[in-house]
Amino acid sequence: EPEVTQTPSHQVTQMGQEVILRCVPISNHLYFYWYRQILGQKVEFLVSFYNNEISEKSEIFDDQFSVERPDGSNFTLKIRSTKLEDSAMYFCASFKEGGNQPQHFGDGTRLSIL
Amino acid sequence: RKEVEQDPGPFNVPEGATVAFNCTYSNSASQSFFWYRQDCRKEPKLLMSVYSSGNEDGRFTAQLNRASQYISLLIRDSKLSDSATYLCVVNGAGGSYIPTFGRGTSLIVHP
């Protein structure tokens, strides 16, 4: 079964540095998402991406964050000037169609800001 | 009011027990509903979609009550491997197709 893949699995970065988290969605999927889960808390929506542009974003997704689909396969989340509170699991998800379909999640990147 | 609400538990049950979780949602226009399972420090994995008529998958039964705005998950004959956090996910809870996650209900199945 096709999977969403994410790299790296664990990223350790100094506060203030920039990080790029990478995702390869399932190949025939059209909708891509980033979520964040701080340890012990719920999964929080960050941003959705469709047709090469952001379709929705949450309050968390401020100017510090950006997303890109630089080629036909990768979907990246960039976090500029990282803060301690950015430490979390970041999950990428994709699905084929909009509306009422379940999403397929990657296995996440654990981001640790020191 | 929280958009999607779950009892965090933990529910601590012996093997073989039947256990049920509920999840309430605030937006009556919510369109689709799912249960995901999440193991510690792992990604959410789809357990089952929840259909209006209710649906069953082996030991798992999901139900939707639109009038009262809740969904439920019933697990029969619990196994040790069922120990996990069960996430309720509602599409359209916030007025869009964005999935909204509940905080999850922790289940611990003991021998």
PDB file of C-alpha atoms in Angstrom:
ATOM      1  CA  GLU A   1       0.000   0.000   0.000  1.00  0.00           C
ATOM      2  CA  PRO A   2       1.404   3.431  -0.918  1.00  0.00           C
ATOM      3  CA  GLU A   3       2.607   5.505   1.993  1.00  0.00           C
ATOM      4  CA  VAL A   4       3.301   9.099   2.864  1.00  0.00           C
ATOM      5  CA  THR A   5       6.988   9.368   3.740  1.00  0.00           C
ATOM      6  CA  GLN A   6       8.647  12.031   5.832  1.00  0.00           C
ATOM      7  CA  THR A   7      12.263  12.965   6.408  1.00  0.00           C
ATOM      8  CA  PRO A   8      14.100  13.314   8.652  1.00  0.00           C
ATOM      9  CA  SER A   9      12.534  11.209  11.368  1.00  0.00           C
ATOM     10  CA  HIS A  10      14.215  13.357  14.020  1.00  0.00           C
ATOM     11  CA  GLN A  11      15.673  16.829  13.679  1.00  0.00           C
ATOM     12  CA  VAL A  12      17.593  18.605  16.406  1.00  0.00           C
ATOM     13  CA  THR A  13      18.200  22.298  15.838  1.00  0.00           C
ATOM     14  CA  GLN A  14      19.465  25.283  17.760  1.00  0.00           C
ATOM     15  CA  MET A  15      16.918  27.953  18.576  1.00  0.00           C
ATOM     16  CA  GLY A  16      16.871  30.647  15.913  1.00  0.00           C
ATOM     17  CA  GLN A  17      17.895  28.330  13.096  1.00  0.00           C
ATOM     18  CA  GLU A  18      15.777  27.464  10.102  1.00  0.00           C
ATOM     19  CA  VAL A  19      14.531  23.923   9.490  1.00  0.00           C
ATOM     20  CA  ILE A  20      12.964  22.270   6.485  1.00  0.00           C
ATOM     21  CA  LEU A  21      10.794  19.224   6.981  1.00  0.00           C
ATOM     22  CA  ARG A  22      10.175  17.076   3.949  1.00  0.00           C
ATOM     23  CA  CYS A  23       7.260  14.957   2.882  1.00  0.00           C
ATOM     24  CA  VAL A  24       6.527  12.809  -0.130  1.00  0.00           C
ATOM     25  CA  PRO A  25       2.759  12.407  -0.388  1.00  0.00           C
ATOM     26  CA  ILE A  26       1.089   9.473  -2.065  1.00  0.00           C
ATOM     27  CA  SER A  27       1.586   9.975  -5.776  1.00  0.00           C
ATOM     28  CA  ASN A  28      -1.977  10.391  -7.020  1.00  0.00           C
ATOM     29  CA  HIS A  29      -3.121  12.473  -4.067  1.00  0.00           C
ATOM     30  CA  LEU A  30      -4.064  16.077  -4.604  1.00  0.00           C
ATOM     31  CA  TYR A  31      -4.480  17.544  -1.120  1.00  0.00           C
ATOM     32  CA  PHE A  32      -1.595  17.934   1.282  1.00  0.00           C
ATOM     33  CA  TYR A  33      -1.541  18.932   4.913  1.00  0.00           C
ATOM     34  CA  TRP A  34       0.842  19.678   7.715  1.00  0.00           C
ATOM     35  CA  TYR A  35      -0.066  19.077  11.340  1.00  0.00           C
ATOM     36  CA  ARG A  36       1.756  19.553  14.588  1.00  0.00           C
ATOM     37  CA  GLN A  37       1.473  17.633  17.836  1.00  0.00           C
ATOM     38  CA  ILE A  38       3.191  18.967  20.917  1.00  0.00           C
ATOM     39  CA  LEU A  39       4.009  16.172  23.364  1.00  0.00           C
ATOM     40  CA  GLY A  40       0.933  15.206  25.334  1.00  0.00           C
ATOM     41  CA  GLN A  41      -1.374  17.462  23.357  1.00  0.00           C
ATOM     42  CA  LYS A  42      -3.735  16.997  20.486  1.00  0.00           C
ATOM     43  CA  VAL A  43      -2.964  17.015  16.796  1.00  0.00           C
ATOM     44  CA  GLU A  44      -3.271  20.576  15.463  1.00  0.00           C
ATOM     45  CA  PHE A  45      -3.857  21.590  11.882  1.00  0.00           C
ATOM     46  CA  LEU A  46      -1.270  23.938  10.397  1.00  0.00           C
ATOM     47  CA  VAL A  47      -1.920  24.280   6.680  1.00  0.00           C
ATOM     48  CA  SER A  48      -3.538  22.666   3.672  1.00  0.00           C
ATOM     49  CA  PHE A  49      -2.250  22.845   0.118  1.00  0.00           C
ATOM     50  CA  TYR A  50      -4.027  22.188  -3.134  1.00  0.00           C
ATOM     51  CA  ASN A  51      -3.298  23.022  -6.731  1.00  0.00           C
ATOM     52  CA  ASN A  52       0.076  24.510  -5.833  1.00  0.00           C
ATOM     53  CA  GLU A  53      -1.210  26.971  -3.321  1.00  0.00           C
ATOM     54  CA  ILE A  54      -2.259  27.216   0.284  1.00  0.00           C
ATOM     55  CA  SER A  55      -5.978  26.562   0.602  1.00  0.00           C
ATOM     56  CA  GLU A  56      -6.333  27.054   4.363  1.00  0.00           C
ATOM     57  CA  LYS A  57      -4.109  27.793   7.295  1.00  0.00           C
ATOM     58  CA  SER A  58      -4.543  27.994  11.031  1.00  0.00           C
ATOM     59  CA  GLU A  59      -3.594  30.741  13.449  1.00  0.00           C
ATOM     60  CA  ILE A  60      -0.479  28.759  14.292  1.00  0.00           C
ATOM     61  CA  PHE A  61       0.754  29.063  10.702  1.00  0.00           C
ATOM     62  CA  ASP A  62       2.145  32.576  10.914  1.00  0.00           C
ATOM     63  CA  ASP A  63       4.934  34.280   8.979  1.00  0.00           C
ATOM     64  CA  GLN A  64       7.456  31.965  10.583  1.00  0.00           C
ATOM     65  CA  PHE A  65       6.115  29.093   8.496  1.00  0.00           C
ATOM     66  CA  SER A  66       5.997  28.451   4.780  1.00  0.00           C
ATOM     67  CA  VAL A  67       5.208  25.507   2.538  1.00  0.00           C
ATOM     68  CA  GLU A  68       6.360  24.572  -0.905  1.00  0.00           C
ATOM     69  CA  ARG A  69       5.927  21.891  -3.478  1.00  0.00           C
ATOM     70  CA  PRO A  70       9.210  22.386  -5.285  1.00  0.00           C
ATOM     71  CA  ASP A  71       8.710  19.510  -7.705  1.00  0.00           C
ATOM     72  CA  GLY A  72       6.089  16.921  -8.521  1.00  0.00           C
ATOM     73  CA  SER A  73       6.728  14.779  -5.484  1.00  0.00           C
ATOM     74  CA  ASN A  74       8.024  16.693  -2.468  1.00  0.00           C
ATOM     75  CA  PHE A  75       6.018  18.868  -0.091  1.00  0.00           C
ATOM     76  CA  THR A  76       8.063  20.857   2.402  1.00  0.00           C
ATOM     77  CA  LEU A  77       7.422  22.810   5.579  1.00  0.00           C
ATOM     78  CA  LYS A  78       9.964  25.496   6.405  1.00  0.00           C
ATOM     79  CA  ILE A  79      10.170  26.983   9.867  1.00  0.00           C
ATOM     80  CA  ARG A  80      12.282  30.122  10.114  1.00  0.00           C
ATOM     81  CA  SER A  81      13.934  31.349  13.274  1.00  0.00           C
ATOM     82  CA  THR A  82      12.816  28.384  15.346  1.00  0.00           C
ATOM     83  CA  LYS A  83      11.672  28.812  18.934  1.00  0.00           C
ATOM     84  CA  LEU A  84      11.697  26.381  21.836  1.00  0.00           C
ATOM     85  CA  GLU A  85       7.938  26.031  21.580  1.00  0.00           C
ATOM     86  CA  ASP A  86       8.251  24.738  18.011  1.00  0.00           C
ATOM     87  CA  SER A  87       9.453  21.442  19.480  1.00  0.00           C
ATOM     88  CA  ALA A  88       6.821  18.914  18.460  1.00  0.00           C
ATOM     89  CA  MET A  89       5.986  16.061  16.125  1.00  0.00           C
ATOM     90  CA  TYR A  90       5.158  17.323  12.659  1.00  0.00           C
ATOM     91  CA  PHE A  91       2.948  15.141  10.526  1.00  0.00           C
ATOM     92  CA  CYS A  92       2.340  15.405   6.829  1.00  0.00           C
ATOM     93  CA  ALA A  93      -0.870  13.979   5.412  1.00  0.00           C
ATOM     94  CA  SER A  94      -2.387  13.653   1.988  1.00  0.00           C
ATOM     95  CA  PHE A  95      -5.554  12.501   0.373  1.00  0.00           C
ATOM     96  CA  LYS A  96      -6.839  11.971  -3.045  1.00  0.00           C
ATOM     97  CA  GLU A  97      -9.968  14.057  -3.099  1.00  0.00           C
ATOM     98  CA  GLY A  98     -11.415  16.867  -1.120  1.00  0.00           C
ATOM     99  CA  GLY A  99     -14.343  16.704   1.190  1.00  0.00           C
ATOM    100  CA  ASN A 100     -15.071  13.702   3.258  1.00  0.00           C
ATOM    101  CA  GLN A 101     -12.180  11.353   2.791  1.00  0.00           C
ATOM    102  CA  PRO A 102      -9.854  10.139   5.540  1.00  0.00           C
ATOM    103  CA  GLN A 103      -6.288  11.273   5.409  1.00  0.00           C
ATOM    104  CA  HIS A 104      -3.139   9.216   5.176  1.00  0.00           C
ATOM    105  CA  PHE A 105      -0.422  10.327   7.565  1.00  0.00           C
ATOM    106  CA  GLY A 106       3.313  10.085   7.307  1.00  0.00           C
ATOM    107  CA  ASP A 107       5.154   8.738  10.321  1.00  0.00           C
ATOM    108  CA  GLY A 108       6.204  12.216  11.370  1.00  0.00           C
ATOM    109  CA  THR A 109       9.304  14.247  12.061  1.00  0.00           C
ATOM    110  CA  ARG A 110      10.211  14.840  15.664  1.00  0.00           C
ATOM    111  CA  LEU A 111      11.597  18.369  15.898  1.00  0.00           C
ATOM    112  CA  SER A 112      13.627  19.248  18.967  1.00  0.00           C
ATOM    113  CA  ILE A 113      14.696  22.845  19.442  1.00  0.00           C
ATOM    114  CA  LEU A 114      17.548  23.394  21.878  1.00  0.00           C
TER     115      LEU A 114
ATOM    116  CA  ARG B   1     -16.856  25.379  23.551  1.00  0.00           C
ATOM    117  CA  LYS B   2     -14.362  22.865  22.189  1.00  0.00           C
ATOM    118  CA  GLU B   3     -15.111  21.745  18.646  1.00  0.00           C
ATOM    119  CA  VAL B   4     -14.367  18.081  19.222  1.00  0.00           C
ATOM    120  CA  GLU B   5     -14.345  16.733  22.732  1.00  0.00           C
ATOM    121  CA  GLN B   6     -13.299  13.372  24.151  1.00  0.00           C
ATOM    122  CA  ASP B   7     -12.865  11.945  27.607  1.00  0.00           C
ATOM    123  CA  PRO B   8      -9.064  11.594  27.880  1.00  0.00           C
ATOM    124  CA  GLY B   9      -9.328   8.547  30.151  1.00  0.00           C
ATOM    125  CA  PRO B  10      -7.344   6.450  30.673  1.00  0.00           C
ATOM    126  CA  PHE B  11      -9.735   3.570  30.356  1.00  0.00           C
ATOM    127  CA  ASN B  12      -8.102   0.658  32.094  1.00  0.00           C
ATOM    128  CA  VAL B  13      -9.743  -2.665  31.153  1.00  0.00           C
ATOM    129  CA  PRO B  14      -8.867  -6.360  31.338  1.00  0.00           C
ATOM    130  CA  GLU B  15      -8.330  -8.454  28.247  1.00  0.00           C
ATOM    131  CA  GLY B  16     -11.604  -9.625  26.799  1.00  0.00           C
ATOM    132  CA  ALA B  17     -13.596  -6.666  28.081  1.00  0.00           C
ATOM    133  CA  THR B  18     -15.876  -4.503  26.017  1.00  0.00           C
ATOM    134  CA  VAL B  19     -15.150  -0.798  26.122  1.00  0.00           C
ATOM    135  CA  ALA B  20     -16.869   2.189  24.546  1.00  0.00           C
ATOM    136  CA  PHE B  21     -15.707   5.731  23.848  1.00  0.00           C
ATOM    137  CA  ASN B  22     -17.766   8.737  22.933  1.00  0.00           C
ATOM    138  CA  CYS B  23     -16.831  11.912  21.156  1.00  0.00           C
ATOM    139  CA  THR B  24     -18.964  15.034  20.862  1.00  0.00           C
ATOM    140  CA  TYR B  25     -18.708  17.721  18.227  1.00  0.00           C
ATOM    141  CA  SER B  26     -20.109  21.211  18.276  1.00  0.00           C
ATOM    142  CA  ASN B  27     -20.776  22.014  14.621  1.00  0.00           C
ATOM    143  CA  SER B  28     -23.992  20.430  13.396  1.00  0.00           C
ATOM    144  CA  ALA B  29     -22.840  20.969   9.800  1.00  0.00           C
ATOM    145  CA  SER B  30     -19.889  18.597  10.260  1.00  0.00           C
ATOM    146  CA  GLN B  31     -19.762  16.241   7.355  1.00  0.00           C
ATOM    147  CA  SER B  32     -17.603  13.243   8.002  1.00  0.00           C
ATOM    148  CA  PHE B  33     -16.264  11.406  10.976  1.00  0.00           C
ATOM    149  CA  PHE B  34     -13.409   9.064  11.668  1.00  0.00           C
ATOM    150  CA  TRP B  35     -11.704   7.152  14.416  1.00  0.00           C
ATOM    151  CA  TYR B  36      -7.935   7.023  14.328  1.00  0.00           C
ATOM    152  CA  ARG B  37      -5.599   5.104  16.546  1.00  0.00           C
ATOM    153  CA  GLN B  38      -2.348   6.614  17.745  1.00  0.00           C
ATOM    154  CA  ASP B  39       0.408   4.729  19.497  1.00  0.00           C
ATOM    155  CA  CYS B  40       2.879   6.617  21.646  1.00  0.00           C
ATOM    156  CA  ARG B  41       5.034   8.964  19.529  1.00  0.00           C
ATOM    157  CA  LYS B  42       3.654   7.507  16.306  1.00  0.00           C
ATOM    158  CA  GLU B  43       1.458   8.889  13.577  1.00  0.00           C
ATOM    159  CA  PRO B  44      -2.344   8.646  13.684  1.00  0.00           C
ATOM    160  CA  LYS B  45      -3.581   5.640  11.726  1.00  0.00           C
ATOM    161  CA  LEU B  46      -7.083   5.380  10.381  1.00  0.00           C
ATOM    162  CA  LEU B  47      -9.103   2.820  12.304  1.00  0.00           C
ATOM    163  CA  MET B  48     -12.423   3.351  10.621  1.00  0.00           C
ATOM    164  CA  SER B  49     -14.713   5.876   9.043  1.00  0.00           C
ATOM    165  CA  VAL B  50     -18.044   6.424  10.742  1.00  0.00           C
ATOM    166  CA  TYR B  51     -21.158   6.189   8.614  1.00  0.00           C
ATOM    167  CA  SER B  52     -24.620   7.448   9.404  1.00  0.00           C
ATOM    168  CA  SER B  53     -26.042   3.955   9.581  1.00  0.00           C
ATOM    169  CA  GLY B  54     -23.275   2.734  11.866  1.00  0.00           C
ATOM    170  CA  ASN B  55     -20.602   0.330  10.767  1.00  0.00           C
ATOM    171  CA  GLU B  56     -18.626  -2.598  12.057  1.00  0.00           C
ATOM    172  CA  ASP B  57     -15.171  -3.891  11.341  1.00  0.00           C
ATOM    173  CA  GLY B  58     -14.391  -7.064  13.222  1.00  0.00           C
ATOM    174  CA  ARG B  59     -14.342  -6.258  16.926  1.00  0.00           C
ATOM    175  CA  PHE B  60     -14.875  -2.548  16.313  1.00  0.00           C
ATOM    176  CA  THR B  61     -18.236  -0.818  15.897  1.00  0.00           C
ATOM    177  CA  ALA B  62     -18.685   2.858  15.167  1.00  0.00           C
ATOM    178  CA  GLN B  63     -21.897   4.807  15.448  1.00  0.00           C
ATOM    179  CA  LEU B  64     -22.958   8.330  14.609  1.00  0.00           C
ATOM    180  CA  ASN B  65     -25.752  10.228  16.305  1.00  0.00           C
ATOM    181  CA  ARG B  66     -26.288  13.439  14.383  1.00  0.00           C
ATOM    182  CA  ALA B  67     -29.181  14.612  16.541  1.00  0.00           C
ATOM    183  CA  SER B  68     -27.042  14.540  19.681  1.00  0.00           C
ATOM    184  CA  GLN B  69     -23.837  15.313  17.808  1.00  0.00           C
ATOM    185  CA  TYR B  70     -21.691  12.487  18.988  1.00  0.00           C
ATOM    186  CA  ILE B  71     -19.906   9.494  17.618  1.00  0.00           C
ATOM    187  CA  SER B  72     -18.973   6.364  19.463  1.00  0.00           C
ATOM    188  CA  LEU B  73     -16.502   3.535  19.179  1.00  0.00           C
ATOM    189  CA  LEU B  74     -17.134   0.141  20.735  1.00  0.00           C
ATOM    190  CA  ILE B  75     -14.340  -2.386  21.077  1.00  0.00           C
ATOM    191  CA  ARG B  76     -15.326  -5.945  21.908  1.00  0.00           C
ATOM    192  CA  ASP B  77     -13.051  -8.668  23.262  1.00  0.00           C
ATOM    193  CA  SER B  78     -10.218  -6.223  23.987  1.00  0.00           C
ATOM    194  CA  LYS B  79      -6.678  -7.351  23.206  1.00  0.00           C
ATOM    195  CA  LEU B  80      -3.455  -6.170  24.787  1.00  0.00           C
ATOM    196  CA  SER B  81      -2.552  -4.757  21.379  1.00  0.00           C
ATOM    197  CA  ASP B  82      -5.585  -2.466  21.491  1.00  0.00           C
ATOM    198  CA  SER B  83      -3.775  -0.326  24.062  1.00  0.00           C
ATOM    199  CA  ALA B  84      -3.376   3.059  22.391  1.00  0.00           C
ATOM    200  CA  THR B  85      -4.940   6.491  22.170  1.00  0.00           C
ATOM    201  CA  TYR B  86      -8.102   6.688  20.078  1.00  0.00           C
ATOM    202  CA  LEU B  87      -8.607   9.951  18.249  1.00  0.00           C
ATOM    203  CA  CYS B  88     -11.943  11.243  17.125  1.00  0.00           C
ATOM    204  CA  VAL B  89     -11.648  13.276  13.930  1.00  0.00           C
ATOM    205  CA  VAL B  90     -14.400  15.403  12.465  1.00  0.00           C
ATOM    206  CA  ASN B  91     -14.294  17.051   9.046  1.00  0.00           C
ATOM    207  CA  GLY B  92     -16.112  20.341   8.908  1.00  0.00           C
ATOM    208  CA  ALA B  93     -16.186  20.866  12.668  1.00  0.00           C
ATOM    209  CA  GLY B  94     -14.639  24.263  12.180  1.00  0.00           C
ATOM    210  CA  GLY B  95     -16.839  25.133   9.224  1.00  0.00           C
ATOM    211  CA  SER B  96     -14.496  23.842   6.519  1.00  0.00           C
ATOM    212  CA  TYR B  97     -13.169  20.531   5.257  1.00  0.00           C
ATOM    213  CA  ILE B  98     -10.238  20.762   7.608  1.00  0.00           C
ATOM    214  CA  PRO B  99     -10.188  17.791   9.966  1.00  0.00           C
ATOM    215  CA  THR B 100     -10.444  18.690  13.615  1.00  0.00           C
ATOM    216  CA  PHE B 101      -8.956  16.263  16.083  1.00  0.00           C
ATOM    217  CA  GLY B 102     -10.122  15.462  19.534  1.00  0.00           C
ATOM    218  CA  ARG B 103      -7.489  15.182  22.184  1.00  0.00           C
ATOM    219  CA  GLY B 104      -7.860  11.423  22.246  1.00  0.00           C
ATOM    220  CA  THR B 105      -8.973   8.755  24.700  1.00  0.00           C
ATOM    221  CA  SER B 106      -6.302   6.575  26.193  1.00  0.00           C
ATOM    222  CA  LEU B 107      -7.029   2.852  26.445  1.00  0.00           C
ATOM    223  CA  ILE B 108      -4.941   0.463  28.500  1.00  0.00           C
ATOM    224  CA  VAL B 109      -5.759  -3.219  28.212  1.00  0.00           C
ATOM    225  CA  HIS B 110      -4.124  -5.337  30.909  1.00  0.00           C
ATOM    226  CA  PRO B 111      -3.744  -9.107  31.255  1.00  0.00           C
TER     227      PRO B 111
END
